[in-house]
C-alpha positions as a printed NumPy array, in Angstrom:
array([[  58.577,   37.042, -190.327],
       [  56.341,   38.873, -188.263],
       [  57.647,   41.78 , -185.936],
       [  58.098,   41.07 , -182.283],
       [  60.159,   42.075, -179.202],
       [  61.555,   39.718, -177.048],
       [  62.659,   40.67 , -173.162],
       [  64.473,   38.294, -170.889],
       [  65.489,   40.001, -167.872],
       [  67.564,   38.113, -165.341],
       [  68.661,   39.054, -162.075],
       [  70.986,   36.524, -160.301],
       [  72.151,   36.83 , -156.704],
       [  75.575,   35.089, -155.602],
       [  76.764,   34.667, -151.961],
       [  76.008,   33.131, -148.723],
       [  72.335,   33.754, -147.917],
       [  71.743,   35.349, -151.082],
       [  68.095,   33.752, -151.225],
       [  67.133,   34.533, -147.64 ],
       [  68.418,   37.953, -148.127],
       [  67.016,   38.828, -151.402],
       [  63.995,   36.588, -152.347],
       [  61.511,   37.936, -149.944],
       [  61.9  ,   41.556, -151.558],
       [  61.656,   40.213, -154.988],
       [  58.553,   38.408, -154.263],
       [  56.628,   41.448, -153.454],
       [  56.723,   42.477, -156.887],
       [  54.624,   39.409, -158.206],
       [  51.467,   37.428, -157.665],
       [  50.479,   34.829, -154.95 ],
       [  51.552,   31.404, -156.748],
       [  55.167,   30.61 , -157.637],
       [  55.896,   27.661, -160.07 ],
       [  58.686,   25.871, -158.861],
       [  60.294,   24.084, -161.744],
       [  63.254,   21.804, -161.369],
       [  64.802,   18.823, -163.5  ],
       [  65.603,   15.275, -162.036],
       [  65.486,   16.201, -158.43 ],
       [  69.25 ,   16.893, -157.155],
       [  67.639,   20.331, -156.061],
       [  65.979,   18.183, -153.391],
       [  69.129,   16.31 , -152.458],
       [  71.275,   19.33 , -151.985],
       [  69.009,   21.291, -149.838],
       [  68.169,   24.266, -152.106],
       [  64.631,   23.224, -152.634],
       [  64.048,   22.964, -148.674],
       [  65.563,   26.389, -148.379],
       [  63.379,   27.921, -151.436],
       [  60.034,   26.422, -150.407],
       [  60.691,   27.745, -146.67 ],
       [  61.26 ,   31.302, -148.118],
       [  58.21 ,   31.11 , -150.353],
       [  56.036,   29.811, -147.45 ],
       [  57.267,   32.578, -145.073],
       [  56.283,   35.275, -147.567],
       [  52.632,   33.596, -148.148],
       [  53.123,   32.496, -151.624],
       [  51.528,   29.418, -152.984],
       [  54.161,   26.772, -154.377],
       [  53.121,   24.807, -157.291],
       [  55.72 ,   22.268, -158.087],
       [  56.773,   20.967, -161.591],
       [  59.582,   18.556, -161.515],
       [  61.261,   16.516, -164.343],
       [  61.904,   19.511, -166.656],
       [  64.458,   18.618, -169.407],
       [  66.912,   21.352, -170.682],
       [  65.315,   23.275, -173.626],
       [  61.744,   22.062, -172.598],
       [  59.504,   21.395, -175.418],
       [  56.44 ,   23.727, -175.962],
       [  54.03 ,   20.944, -174.708],
       [  56.134,   20.903, -171.541],
       [  56.078,   24.441, -171.239],
       [  52.051,   24.48 , -171.549],
       [  51.774,   21.781, -168.877],
       [  53.567,   24.452, -166.55 ],
       [  51.482,   27.263, -167.613],
       [  48.293,   25.154, -166.743],
       [  49.717,   24.308, -163.441],
       [  50.43 ,   27.691, -162.524],
       [  46.774,   28.96 , -163.403]])
């Protein structure tokens, strides 16, 4: 096997208004385009989608939507997302 390093940092915020209070500061660290991925659409039914898109728009981010993502997506599906984000 070839040598490699894999890093997968994750920061999770909990609590009421966690997205509104923390996402704008986190977004400053990244580029102008956000790939918003989700599965079957429950995120749109429960209001989270609208909340996140609103925050992203307020922060001047371009939102690229990629729905229908399954658990453990295939390499092909990941490549589709990469192409959308470019």
